[in-house]
Every structure is written in C-alpha cells, then in structure tokens.
PDB file of N, CA, C and O in Angstrom:
ATOM      1  N   TYR A  27     118.728  76.915  69.957  1.00  0.00           N
ATOM      2  CA  TYR A  27     118.657  77.542  70.915  1.00  0.00           C
ATOM      3  C   TYR A  27     118.878  78.197  72.249  1.00  0.00           C
ATOM      4  O   TYR A  27     118.568  79.528  72.644  1.00  0.00           O
ATOM      5  N   SER A  28     120.319  77.425  73.387  1.00  0.00           N
ATOM      6  CA  SER A  28     120.530  78.162  74.149  1.00  0.00           C
ATOM      7  C   SER A  28     121.804  79.520  73.303  1.00  0.00           C
ATOM      8  O   SER A  28     121.401  80.251  74.644  1.00  0.00           O
ATOM      9  N   MET A  29     122.051  79.509  72.412  1.00  0.00           N
ATOM     10  CA  MET A  29     122.663  80.359  72.404  1.00  0.00           C
ATOM     11  C   MET A  29     121.632  81.286  72.475  1.00  0.00           C
ATOM     12  O   MET A  29     122.163  82.870  72.194  1.00  0.00           O
ATOM     13  N   PHE A  30     120.609  81.524  71.540  1.00  0.00           N
ATOM     14  CA  PHE A  30     120.228  81.957  71.485  1.00  0.00           C
ATOM     15  C   PHE A  30     118.895  83.117  72.991  1.00  0.00           C
ATOM     16  O   PHE A  30     119.090  84.015  73.476  1.00  0.00           O
ATOM     17  N   CYS A  31     118.736  81.963  73.523  1.00  0.00           N
ATOM     18  CA  CYS A  31     118.680  82.322  74.982  1.00  0.00           C
ATOM     19  C   CYS A  31     120.110  83.369  75.570  1.00  0.00           C
ATOM     20  O   CYS A  31     119.296  84.414  76.280  1.00  0.00           O
ATOM     21  N   LEU A  32     121.039  82.728  75.396  1.00  0.00           N
ATOM     22  CA  LEU A  32     121.831  83.821  76.031  1.00  0.00           C
ATOM     23  C   LEU A  32     121.771  85.222  75.569  1.00  0.00           C
ATOM     24  O   LEU A  32     121.822  85.964  75.995  1.00  0.00           O
ATOM     25  N   ALA A  33     121.796  85.549  74.094  1.00  0.00           N
ATOM     26  CA  ALA A  33     122.014  86.740  73.832  1.00  0.00           C
ATOM     27  C   ALA A  33     120.601  87.301  74.613  1.00  0.00           C
ATOM     28  O   ALA A  33     120.757  88.467  74.348  1.00  0.00           O
ATOM     29  N   VAL A  34     119.522  86.670  74.024  1.00  0.00           N
ATOM     30  CA  VAL A  34     117.972  87.416  74.488  1.00  0.00           C
ATOM     31  C   VAL A  34     118.595  88.223  75.973  1.00  0.00           C
ATOM     32  O   VAL A  34     118.610  89.015  76.366  1.00  0.00           O
ATOM     33  N   PHE A  35     119.156  86.389  77.099  1.00  0.00           N
ATOM     34  CA  PHE A  35     119.781  87.473  78.377  1.00  0.00           C
ATOM     35  C   PHE A  35     120.849  88.513  78.311  1.00  0.00           C
ATOM     36  O   PHE A  35     120.690  89.588  79.459  1.00  0.00           O
ATOM     37  N   LEU A  36     121.570  88.333  77.725  1.00  0.00           N
ATOM     38  CA  LEU A  36     122.688  89.633  77.438  1.00  0.00           C
ATOM     39  C   LEU A  36     122.277  90.914  76.968  1.00  0.00           C
ATOM     40  O   LEU A  36     122.233  91.701  77.508  1.00  0.00           O
ATOM     41  N   CYS A  37     121.100  90.930  76.355  1.00  0.00           N
ATOM     42  CA  CYS A  37     120.143  92.736  76.053  1.00  0.00           C
ATOM     43  C   CYS A  37     119.748  92.655  76.766  1.00  0.00           C
ATOM     44  O   CYS A  37     119.787  93.817  76.820  1.00  0.00           O
ATOM     45  N   ALA A  38     119.093  92.220  77.484  1.00  0.00           N
ATOM     46  CA  ALA A  38     118.013  92.594  78.419  1.00  0.00           C
ATOM     47  C   ALA A  38     119.250  92.955  79.634  1.00  0.00           C
ATOM     48  O   ALA A  38     118.424  94.251  79.645  1.00  0.00           O
ATOM     49  N   CYS A  39     120.321  92.059  80.311  1.00  0.00           N
ATOM     50  CA  CYS A  39     121.335  92.992  80.984  1.00  0.00           C
ATOM     51  C   CYS A  39     121.597  94.425  80.619  1.00  0.00           C
ATOM     52  O   CYS A  39     121.409  95.434  80.897  1.00  0.00           O
ATOM     53  N   ALA A  40     121.838  94.568  79.461  1.00  0.00           N
ATOM     54  CA  ALA A  40     122.987  95.743  78.541  1.00  0.00           C
ATOM     55  C   ALA A  40     121.055  97.012  79.241  1.00  0.00           C
ATOM     56  O   ALA A  40     121.794  97.792  78.703  1.00  0.00           O
ATOM     57  N   THR A  41     120.049  96.833  78.357  1.00  0.00           N
ATOM     58  CA  THR A  41     119.108  97.573  78.293  1.00  0.00           C
ATOM     59  C   THR A  41     118.501  98.285  80.125  1.00  0.00           C
ATOM     60  O   THR A  41     119.094  98.984  79.756  1.00  0.00           O
ATOM     61  N   VAL A  42     118.602  97.349  81.073  1.00  0.00           N
ATOM     62  CA  VAL A  42     118.973  97.638  81.870  1.00  0.00           C
ATOM     63  C   VAL A  42     120.070  98.304  82.631  1.00  0.00           C
ATOM     64  O   VAL A  42     119.909  99.186  83.393  1.00  0.00           O
ATOM     65  N   GLN A  43     121.034  98.124  82.172  1.00  0.00           N
ATOM     66  CA  GLN A  43     122.212  98.607  82.424  1.00  0.00           C
ATOM     67  C   GLN A  43     122.580 100.392  82.049  1.00  0.00           C
ATOM     68  O   GLN A  43     121.891 101.601  82.616  1.00  0.00           O
ATOM     69  N   LEU A  44     122.107 100.020  80.801  1.00  0.00           N
ATOM     70  CA  LEU A  44     121.886 101.361  80.340  1.00  0.00           C
ATOM     71  C   LEU A  44     120.584 102.494  80.718  1.00  0.00           C
ATOM     72  O   LEU A  44     120.787 103.440  80.896  1.00  0.00           O
ATOM     73  N   LYS A  45     120.135 102.058  81.271  1.00  0.00           N
ATOM     74  CA  LYS A  45     118.526 102.885  82.323  1.00  0.00           C
ATOM     75  C   LYS A  45     119.243 103.399  83.110  1.00  0.00           C
ATOM     76  O   LYS A  45     118.595 104.182  83.922  1.00  0.00           O
ATOM     77  N   ASN A  46     120.117 102.605  83.902  1.00  0.00           N
ATOM     78  CA  ASN A  46     120.784 103.503  85.517  1.00  0.00           C
ATOM     79  C   ASN A  46     122.090 103.785  85.228  1.00  0.00           C
ATOM     80  O   ASN A  46     122.115 104.404  86.076  1.00  0.00           O
ATOM     81  N   ASP A  47     122.233 104.365  83.945  1.00  0.00           N
ATOM     82  CA  ASP A  47     123.932 105.045  83.784  1.00  0.00           C
ATOM     83  C   ASP A  47     123.090 106.347  84.123  1.00  0.00           C
ATOM     84  O   ASP A  47     124.236 107.128  84.449  1.00  0.00           O
ATOM     85  N   PHE A  48     122.041 107.287  83.916  1.00  0.00           N
ATOM     86  CA  PHE A  48     121.655 108.555  84.221  1.00  0.00           C
ATOM     87  C   PHE A  48     122.625 108.604  85.472  1.00  0.00           C
ATOM     88  O   PHE A  48     122.134 109.653  85.706  1.00  0.00           O
ATOM     89  N   LYS A  49     122.000 107.689  86.374  1.00  0.00           N
ATOM     90  CA  LYS A  49     122.262 108.689  87.646  1.00  0.00           C
ATOM     91  C   LYS A  49     123.640 108.319  88.217  1.00  0.00           C
ATOM     92  O   LYS A  49     123.599 109.120  89.226  1.00  0.00           O
ATOM     93  N   PHE A  50     124.541 108.433  87.450  1.00  0.00           N
ATOM     94  CA  PHE A  50     126.145 108.572  87.686  1.00  0.00           C
ATOM     95  C   PHE A  50     126.383 110.385  86.496  1.00  0.00           C
ATOM     96  O   PHE A  50     127.378 110.419  86.607  1.00  0.00           O
ATOM     97  N   GLU A  51     125.289 110.748  85.887  1.00  0.00           N
ATOM     98  CA  GLU A  51     125.486 111.797  85.251  1.00  0.00           C
ATOM     99  C   GLU A  51     125.590 113.062  86.159  1.00  0.00           C
ATOM    100  O   GLU A  51     124.863 112.711  87.208  1.00  0.00           O
ATOM    101  N   PRO A  52     126.465 114.102  85.943  1.00  0.00           N
ATOM    102  CA  PRO A  52     126.255 115.240  86.826  1.00  0.00           C
ATOM    103  C   PRO A  52     125.131 116.411  86.821  1.00  0.00           C
ATOM    104  O   PRO A  52     125.228 116.576  88.095  1.00  0.00           O
ATOM    105  N   GLY A  53     124.334 115.797  85.629  1.00  0.00           N
ATOM    106  CA  GLY A  53     123.133 116.602  86.266  1.00  0.00           C
ATOM    107  C   GLY A  53     121.644 115.849  87.147  1.00  0.00           C
ATOM    108  O   GLY A  53     121.062 116.098  87.592  1.00  0.00           O
ATOM    109  N   TYR A  54     122.549 114.636  87.491  1.00  0.00           N
ATOM    110  CA  TYR A  54     121.231 113.760  87.909  1.00  0.00           C
ATOM    111  C   TYR A  54     121.114 114.400  89.379  1.00  0.00           C
ATOM    112  O   TYR A  54     120.376 114.305  90.307  1.00  0.00           O
ATOM    113  N   LYS A  55     122.435 114.250  89.578  1.00  0.00           N
ATOM    114  CA  LYS A  55     121.858 114.858  91.271  1.00  0.00           C
ATOM    115  C   LYS A  55     121.561 115.958  91.843  1.00  0.00           C
ATOM    116  O   LYS A  55     121.249 116.065  92.948  1.00  0.00           O
ATOM    117  N   LEU A  56     122.020 116.889  91.359  1.00  0.00           N
ATOM    118  CA  LEU A  56     121.415 117.946  91.227  1.00  0.00           C
ATOM    119  C   LEU A  56     120.110 118.262  91.068  1.00  0.00           C
ATOM    120  O   LEU A  56     118.744 118.610  92.028  1.00  0.00           O
ATOM    121  N   TYR A  57     119.438 117.345  90.347  1.00  0.00           N
ATOM    122  CA  TYR A  57     118.503 117.443  89.722  1.00  0.00           C
ATOM    123  C   TYR A  57     117.276 116.908  90.297  1.00  0.00           C
ATOM    124  O   TYR A  57     116.607 116.586  90.631  1.00  0.00           O
ATOM    125  N   SER A  58     118.601 115.341  90.960  1.00  0.00           N
ATOM    126  CA  SER A  58     117.201 114.765  92.598  1.00  0.00           C
ATOM    127  C   SER A  58     117.291 115.454  93.391  1.00  0.00           C
ATOM    128  O   SER A  58     115.838 115.066  94.309  1.00  0.00           O
ATOM    129  N   GLN A  59     118.117 116.171  93.578  1.00  0.00           N
ATOM    130  CA  GLN A  59     118.323 117.036  94.840  1.00  0.00           C
ATOM    131  C   GLN A  59     117.067 118.029  95.261  1.00  0.00           C
ATOM    132  O   GLN A  59     116.023 118.573  95.916  1.00  0.00           O
ATOM    133  N   LYS A  60     117.138 118.703  93.907  1.00  0.00           N
ATOM    134  CA  LYS A  60     116.166 120.429  93.611  1.00  0.00           C
ATOM    135  C   LYS A  60     115.228 119.727  93.096  1.00  0.00           C
ATOM    136  O   LYS A  60     113.745 120.493  93.721  1.00  0.00           O
ATOM    137  N   CYS A  61     114.580 118.965  91.811  1.00  0.00           N
ATOM    138  CA  CYS A  61     113.380 118.881  91.933  1.00  0.00           C
ATOM    139  C   CYS A  61     112.645 117.831  92.638  1.00  0.00           C
ATOM    140  O   CYS A  61     111.250 117.836  93.141  1.00  0.00           O
ATOM    141  N   ARG A  62     113.695 117.031  93.793  1.00  0.00           N
ATOM    142  CA  ARG A  62     112.546 116.089  94.474  1.00  0.00           C
ATOM    143  C   ARG A  62     112.146 116.783  95.523  1.00  0.00           C
ATOM    144  O   ARG A  62     111.205 116.347  95.985  1.00  0.00           O
ATOM    145  N   SER A  63     112.733 117.615  95.983  1.00  0.00           N
ATOM    146  CA  SER A  63     111.857 118.672  96.592  1.00  0.00           C
ATOM    147  C   SER A  63     110.362 119.736  97.085  1.00  0.00           C
ATOM    148  O   SER A  63     109.999 119.677  97.684  1.00  0.00           O
ATOM    149  N   CYS A  64     110.180 119.172  95.548  1.00  0.00           N
ATOM    150  CA  CYS A  64     108.617 119.794  95.513  1.00  0.00           C
ATOM    151  C   CYS A  64     108.147 118.563  94.560  1.00  0.00           C
ATOM    152  O   CYS A  64     106.207 118.236  95.239  1.00  0.00           O
ATOM    153  N   HIS A  65     108.452 117.022  93.941  1.00  0.00           N
ATOM    154  CA  HIS A  65     107.550 116.361  94.317  1.00  0.00           C
ATOM    155  C   HIS A  65     108.008 114.872  93.569  1.00  0.00           C
ATOM    156  O   HIS A  65     109.681 115.100  93.520  1.00  0.00           O
ATOM    157  N   SER A  66     107.558 114.149  92.964  1.00  0.00           N
ATOM    158  CA  SER A  66     108.351 112.451  93.005  1.00  0.00           C
ATOM    159  C   SER A  66     109.584 113.045  91.561  1.00  0.00           C
ATOM    160  O   SER A  66     108.672 113.835  90.994  1.00  0.00           O
ATOM    161  N   LEU A  67     110.243 112.834  91.071  1.00  0.00           N
ATOM    162  CA  LEU A  67     110.787 112.622  90.228  1.00  0.00           C
ATOM    163  C   LEU A  67     110.524 111.961  89.108  1.00  0.00           C
ATOM    164  O   LEU A  67     110.071 111.262  89.273  1.00  0.00           O
ATOM    165  N   ILE A  68     110.608 112.716  88.139  1.00  0.00           N
ATOM    166  CA  ILE A  68     110.267 112.702  86.708  1.00  0.00           C
ATOM    167  C   ILE A  68     110.916 111.681  86.349  1.00  0.00           C
ATOM    168  O   ILE A  68     112.019 112.051  85.679  1.00  0.00           O
ATOM    169  N   LYS A  69     110.536 110.264  85.113  1.00  0.00           N
ATOM    170  CA  LYS A  69     111.423 109.964  84.457  1.00  0.00           C
ATOM    171  C   LYS A  69     112.298 111.096  83.186  1.00  0.00           C
ATOM    172  O   LYS A  69     110.980 111.891  82.662  1.00  0.00           O
ATOM    173  N   PRO A  70     112.777 110.868  82.809  1.00  0.00           N
ATOM    174  CA  PRO A  70     113.880 112.089  81.804  1.00  0.00           C
ATOM    175  C   PRO A  70     112.805 111.246  79.967  1.00  0.00           C
ATOM    176  O   PRO A  70     112.708 113.059  79.313  1.00  0.00           O
ATOM    177  N   ASP A  71     112.959 110.272  79.868  1.00  0.00           N
ATOM    178  CA  ASP A  71     112.267 110.110  78.362  1.00  0.00           C
ATOM    179  C   ASP A  71     110.306 110.272  78.974  1.00  0.00           C
ATOM    180  O   ASP A  71     109.775 109.399  77.456  1.00  0.00           O
ATOM    181  N   GLU A  72     110.014 111.032  79.988  1.00  0.00           N
ATOM    182  CA  GLU A  72     108.753 111.134  79.215  1.00  0.00           C
ATOM    183  C   GLU A  72     108.091 112.035  78.857  1.00  0.00           C
ATOM    184  O   GLU A  72     107.289 112.745  78.799  1.00  0.00           O
ATOM    185  N   TYR A  73     109.298 112.985  78.951  1.00  0.00           N
ATOM    186  CA  TYR A  73     108.757 114.549  78.004  1.00  0.00           C
ATOM    187  C   TYR A  73     110.234 114.533  77.262  1.00  0.00           C
ATOM    188  O   TYR A  73     111.000 114.389  76.915  1.00  0.00           O
ATOM    189  N   THR A  74     109.658 116.138  76.144  1.00  0.00           N
ATOM    190  CA  THR A  74     110.639 115.818  74.984  1.00  0.00           C
ATOM    191  C   THR A  74     111.682 116.855  75.521  1.00  0.00           C
ATOM    192  O   THR A  74     111.416 117.549  76.558  1.00  0.00           O
ATOM    193  N   VAL A  75     112.525 117.262  74.649  1.00  0.00           N
ATOM    194  CA  VAL A  75     113.653 118.065  75.221  1.00  0.00           C
ATOM    195  C   VAL A  75     113.011 119.730  75.482  1.00  0.00           C
ATOM    196  O   VAL A  75     113.203 120.711  75.772  1.00  0.00           O
ATOM    197  N   GLY A  76     112.134 120.489  74.299  1.00  0.00           N
ATOM    198  CA  GLY A  76     111.434 121.693  74.272  1.00  0.00           C
ATOM    199  C   GLY A  76     110.387 121.247  75.672  1.00  0.00           C
ATOM    200  O   GLY A  76     110.832 122.481  76.023  1.00  0.00           O
ATOM    201  N   GLU A  77     109.850 120.659  76.093  1.00  0.00           N
ATOM    202  CA  GLU A  77     108.669 120.704  77.254  1.00  0.00           C
ATOM    203  C   GLU A  77     109.969 120.693  78.884  1.00  0.00           C
ATOM    204  O   GLU A  77     109.574 121.390  79.209  1.00  0.00           O
ATOM    205  N   TRP A  78     111.093 119.623  78.157  1.00  0.00           N
ATOM    206  CA  TRP A  78     111.708 120.076  79.646  1.00  0.00           C
ATOM    207  C   TRP A  78     112.363 121.382  80.127  1.00  0.00           C
ATOM    208  O   TRP A  78     112.061 122.018  80.737  1.00  0.00           O
ATOM    209  N   HIS A  79     112.436 121.719  78.393  1.00  0.00           N
ATOM    210  CA  HIS A  79     112.816 123.315  79.030  1.00  0.00           C
ATOM    211  C   HIS A  79     112.238 124.187  79.280  1.00  0.00           C
ATOM    212  O   HIS A  79     112.155 124.771  80.257  1.00  0.00           O
ATOM    213  N   ASP A  80     110.470 124.260  78.554  1.00  0.00           N
ATOM    214  CA  ASP A  80     109.694 124.913  79.306  1.00  0.00           C
ATOM    215  C   ASP A  80     110.031 124.818  80.941  1.00  0.00           C
ATOM    216  O   ASP A  80     109.468 125.976  81.636  1.00  0.00           O
ATOM    217  N   LEU A  81     109.926 123.217  81.628  1.00  0.00           N
ATOM    218  CA  LEU A  81     109.253 123.401  82.426  1.00  0.00           C
ATOM    219  C   LEU A  81     110.681 123.797  83.515  1.00  0.00           C
ATOM    220  O   LEU A  81     110.384 123.901  85.083  1.00  0.00           O
ATOM    221  N   VAL A  82     111.918 122.969  83.231  1.00  0.00           N
ATOM    222  CA  VAL A  82     112.797 123.845  83.655  1.00  0.00           C
ATOM    223  C   VAL A  82     112.959 125.492  84.089  1.00  0.00           C
ATOM    224  O   VAL A  82     113.416 126.258  85.228  1.00  0.00           O
ATOM    225  N   GLU A  83     112.657 125.997  83.081  1.00  0.00           N
ATOM    226  CA  GLU A  83     112.710 127.233  82.570  1.00  0.00           C
ATOM    227  C   GLU A  83     111.084 128.134  84.187  1.00  0.00           C
ATOM    228  O   GLU A  83     111.910 128.417  84.819  1.00  0.00           O
ATOM    229  N   LYS A  84     110.785 127.631  83.738  1.00  0.00           N
ATOM    230  CA  LYS A  84     109.266 127.918  84.470  1.00  0.00           C
ATOM    231  C   LYS A  84     109.754 127.296  86.343  1.00  0.00           C
ATOM    232  O   LYS A  84     109.217 127.783  87.340  1.00  0.00           O
ATOM    233  N   TYR A  85     109.743 126.365  86.421  1.00  0.00           N
ATOM    234  CA  TYR A  85     109.964 125.483  88.278  1.00  0.00           C
ATOM    235  C   TYR A  85     110.979 125.827  88.438  1.00  0.00           C
ATOM    236  O   TYR A  85     111.794 126.237  89.498  1.00  0.00           O
ATOM    237  N   GLY A  86     112.506 126.044  87.539  1.00  0.00           N
ATOM    238  CA  GLY A  86     113.847 126.635  87.874  1.00  0.00           C
ATOM    239  C   GLY A  86     113.595 127.920  88.155  1.00  0.00           C
ATOM    240  O   GLY A  86     114.121 127.815  90.120  1.00  0.00           O
ATOM    241  N   SER A  87     112.877 128.977  88.305  1.00  0.00           N
ATOM    242  CA  SER A  87     112.794 129.878  88.529  1.00  0.00           C
ATOM    243  C   SER A  87     111.924 130.397  89.283  1.00  0.00           C
ATOM    244  O   SER A  87     112.437 131.259  90.819  1.00  0.00           O
ATOM    245  N   LYS A  88     110.738 129.370  89.635  1.00  0.00           N
ATOM    246  CA  LYS A  88     110.491 129.766  91.476  1.00  0.00           C
ATOM    247  C   LYS A  88     111.008 128.352  92.677  1.00  0.00           C
ATOM    248  O   LYS A  88     110.696 129.339  93.598  1.00  0.00           O
ATOM    249  N   ILE A  89     112.416 128.155  92.198  1.00  0.00           N
ATOM    250  CA  ILE A  89     112.981 127.417  93.410  1.00  0.00           C
ATOM    251  C   ILE A  89     114.724 128.048  93.966  1.00  0.00           C
ATOM    252  O   ILE A  89     115.534 127.890  93.813  1.00  0.00           O
ATOM    253  N   ASN A  90     114.275 129.582  92.822  1.00  0.00           N
ATOM    254  CA  ASN A  90     115.523 130.088  92.253  1.00  0.00           C
ATOM    255  C   ASN A  90     116.539 129.933  91.974  1.00  0.00           C
ATOM    256  O   ASN A  90     118.000 129.242  92.833  1.00  0.00           O
ATOM    257  N   LEU A  91     116.699 128.420  91.358  1.00  0.00           N
ATOM    258  CA  LEU A  91     117.752 127.249  90.733  1.00  0.00           C
ATOM    259  C   LEU A  91     118.767 128.935  90.144  1.00  0.00           C
ATOM    260  O   LEU A  91     118.384 129.469  88.950  1.00  0.00           O
ATOM    261  N   THR A  92     120.594 128.261  89.840  1.00  0.00           N
ATOM    262  CA  THR A  92     121.422 129.761  89.348  1.00  0.00           C
ATOM    263  C   THR A  92     121.078 129.364  87.709  1.00  0.00           C
ATOM    264  O   THR A  92     120.542 128.011  87.270  1.00  0.00           O
ATOM    265  N   ILE A  93     121.767 130.167  86.872  1.00  0.00           N
ATOM    266  CA  ILE A  93     121.778 129.547  85.694  1.00  0.00           C
ATOM    267  C   ILE A  93     121.982 128.065  85.038  1.00  0.00           C
ATOM    268  O   ILE A  93     122.323 127.825  84.116  1.00  0.00           O
ATOM    269  N   GLU A  94     123.385 128.416  86.273  1.00  0.00           N
ATOM    270  CA  GLU A  94     124.236 127.273  85.912  1.00  0.00           C
ATOM    271  C   GLU A  94     124.049 125.839  85.988  1.00  0.00           C
ATOM    272  O   GLU A  94     123.859 125.144  85.733  1.00  0.00           O
ATOM    273  N   GLU A  95     122.902 125.830  87.192  1.00  0.00           N
ATOM    274  CA  GLU A  95     121.930 124.765  87.593  1.00  0.00           C
ATOM    275  C   GLU A  95     120.725 124.644  86.733  1.00  0.00           C
ATOM    276  O   GLU A  95     121.217 123.312  86.776  1.00  0.00           O
ATOM    277  N   LYS A  96     120.319 125.356  85.712  1.00  0.00           N
ATOM    278  CA  LYS A  96     118.640 124.823  84.878  1.00  0.00           C
ATOM    279  C   LYS A  96     119.947 124.145  84.202  1.00  0.00           C
ATOM    280  O   LYS A  96     119.372 123.367  83.344  1.00  0.00           O
ATOM    281  N   GLN A  97     120.813 124.763  83.411  1.00  0.00           N
ATOM    282  CA  GLN A  97     122.017 124.392  82.433  1.00  0.00           C
ATOM    283  C   GLN A  97     122.269 122.876  83.087  1.00  0.00           C
ATOM    284  O   GLN A  97     122.149 122.138  82.325  1.00  0.00           O
ATOM    285  N   LEU A  98     122.773 122.662  83.568  1.00  0.00           N
ATOM    286  CA  LEU A  98     123.254 121.096  83.766  1.00  0.00           C
ATOM    287  C   LEU A  98     121.966 120.426  83.848  1.00  0.00           C
ATOM    288  O   LEU A  98     122.079 119.240  83.698  1.00  0.00           O
ATOM    289  N   ILE A  99     120.953 120.842  85.007  1.00  0.00           N
ATOM    290  CA  ILE A  99     119.643 119.956  84.594  1.00  0.00           C
ATOM    291  C   ILE A  99     119.149 119.588  83.304  1.00  0.00           C
ATOM    292  O   ILE A  99     118.377 118.323  82.855  1.00  0.00           O
ATOM    293  N   LEU A 100     119.293 120.941  82.621  1.00  0.00           N
ATOM    294  CA  LEU A 100     118.577 120.517  81.500  1.00  0.00           C
ATOM    295  C   LEU A 100     119.804 119.433  80.710  1.00  0.00           C
ATOM    296  O   LEU A 100     119.346 119.109  79.664  1.00  0.00           O
ATOM    297  N   GLU A 101     120.987 119.857  80.401  1.00  0.00           N
ATOM    298  CA  GLU A 101     122.006 118.468  79.759  1.00  0.00           C
ATOM    299  C   GLU A 101     121.740 117.452  79.553  1.00  0.00           C
ATOM    300  O   GLU A 101     121.532 116.565  79.276  1.00  0.00           O
ATOM    301  N   PHE A 102     121.498 117.250  81.326  1.00  0.00           N
ATOM    302  CA  PHE A 102     120.905 115.513  81.572  1.00  0.00           C
ATOM    303  C   PHE A 102     119.697 115.056  81.720  1.00  0.00           C
ATOM    304  O   PHE A 102     119.711 114.425  81.035  1.00  0.00           O
ATOM    305  N   LEU A 103     118.298 115.971  81.116  1.00  0.00           N
ATOM    306  CA  LEU A 103     117.257 115.548  80.980  1.00  0.00           C
ATOM    307  C   LEU A 103     117.171 115.384  79.430  1.00  0.00           C
ATOM    308  O   LEU A 103     116.185 115.148  78.897  1.00  0.00           O
ATOM    309  N   LYS A 104     117.987 116.358  78.698  1.00  0.00           N
ATOM    310  CA  LYS A 104     118.404 116.769  77.006  1.00  0.00           C
ATOM    311  C   LYS A 104     118.371 114.633  76.080  1.00  0.00           C
ATOM    312  O   LYS A 104     118.087 114.310  75.807  1.00  0.00           O
ATOM    313  N   LYS A 105     119.001 114.650  77.403  1.00  0.00           N
ATOM    314  CA  LYS A 105     120.557 113.861  77.117  1.00  0.00           C
ATOM    315  C   LYS A 105     119.633 112.349  77.029  1.00  0.00           C
ATOM    316  O   LYS A 105     119.897 111.465  76.009  1.00  0.00           O
ATOM    317  N   TYR A 106     118.814 112.156  77.783  1.00  0.00           N
ATOM    318  CA  TYR A 106     117.542 111.574  78.125  1.00  0.00           C
ATOM    319  C   TYR A 106     116.041 111.803  77.972  1.00  0.00           C
ATOM    320  O   TYR A 106     115.716 110.666  78.346  1.00  0.00           O
ATOM    321  N   SER A 107     116.628 112.636  77.318  1.00  0.00           N
ATOM    322  CA  SER A 107     114.497 112.529  76.868  1.00  0.00           C
ATOM    323  C   SER A 107     114.040 111.883  75.685  1.00  0.00           C
ATOM    324  O   SER A 107     114.565 111.003  75.963  1.00  0.00           O
ATOM    325  N   LYS A 108     112.476 112.062  75.486  1.00  0.00           N
ATOM    326  CA  LYS A 108     111.736 111.210  74.138  1.00  0.00           C
ATOM    327  C   LYS A 108     112.667 111.505  73.339  1.00  0.00           C
ATOM    328  O   LYS A 108     113.003 110.877  72.364  1.00  0.00           O
ATOM    329  N   ASN A 109     113.357 112.608  72.666  1.00  0.00           N
ATOM    330  CA  ASN A 109     113.704 113.118  71.249  1.00  0.00           C
ATOM    331  C   ASN A 109     115.089 113.663  71.613  1.00  0.00           C
ATOM    332  O   ASN A 109     115.407 113.607  72.055  1.00  0.00           O
TER     333      ASN A 109
END
C-alpha cells in the first residue's frame, strides 16, 4: 500500500512540474509580456494549433508584433496547445 501511495505522489509531482516547465520556454516571456498588455494570459492548452495561429496573426498584427516575435510566440503555444 505504501508503495502505491508513493507512486501516486511521485506522479502528481511530475505532472505539476511539467505544467510549470513552459515558463522557461523562450516564447513564454514574450507571450506573457506582449499578450498580457491587453488581457489576462490564456493557457496554451485552451486552443488548438490552428486556433492559436489565427489568434496570433490577428491580434499580433494589431499590437505590431514582428514576424520573429509572432513565430517565437507561436512555437511556444504550439508546443503546449490542445493538439
């Protein structure tokens, strides 16, 4: 029983760690700085890759993101998106 509890605990810790790892991604800092200027941040897994692409193109142009900035943000969002 104690081994089972230990296994569950370790899995839970690993899951929490994975969810926080994206904060160290190069695109996260840019995403949090640029996108937070207009709204609260949206978790990357709330949209699909296609949805993120459309959103970054539409709103990135409105806040004058460079092509490189859009690409870096999209790389981050795609990695953690729904699919």
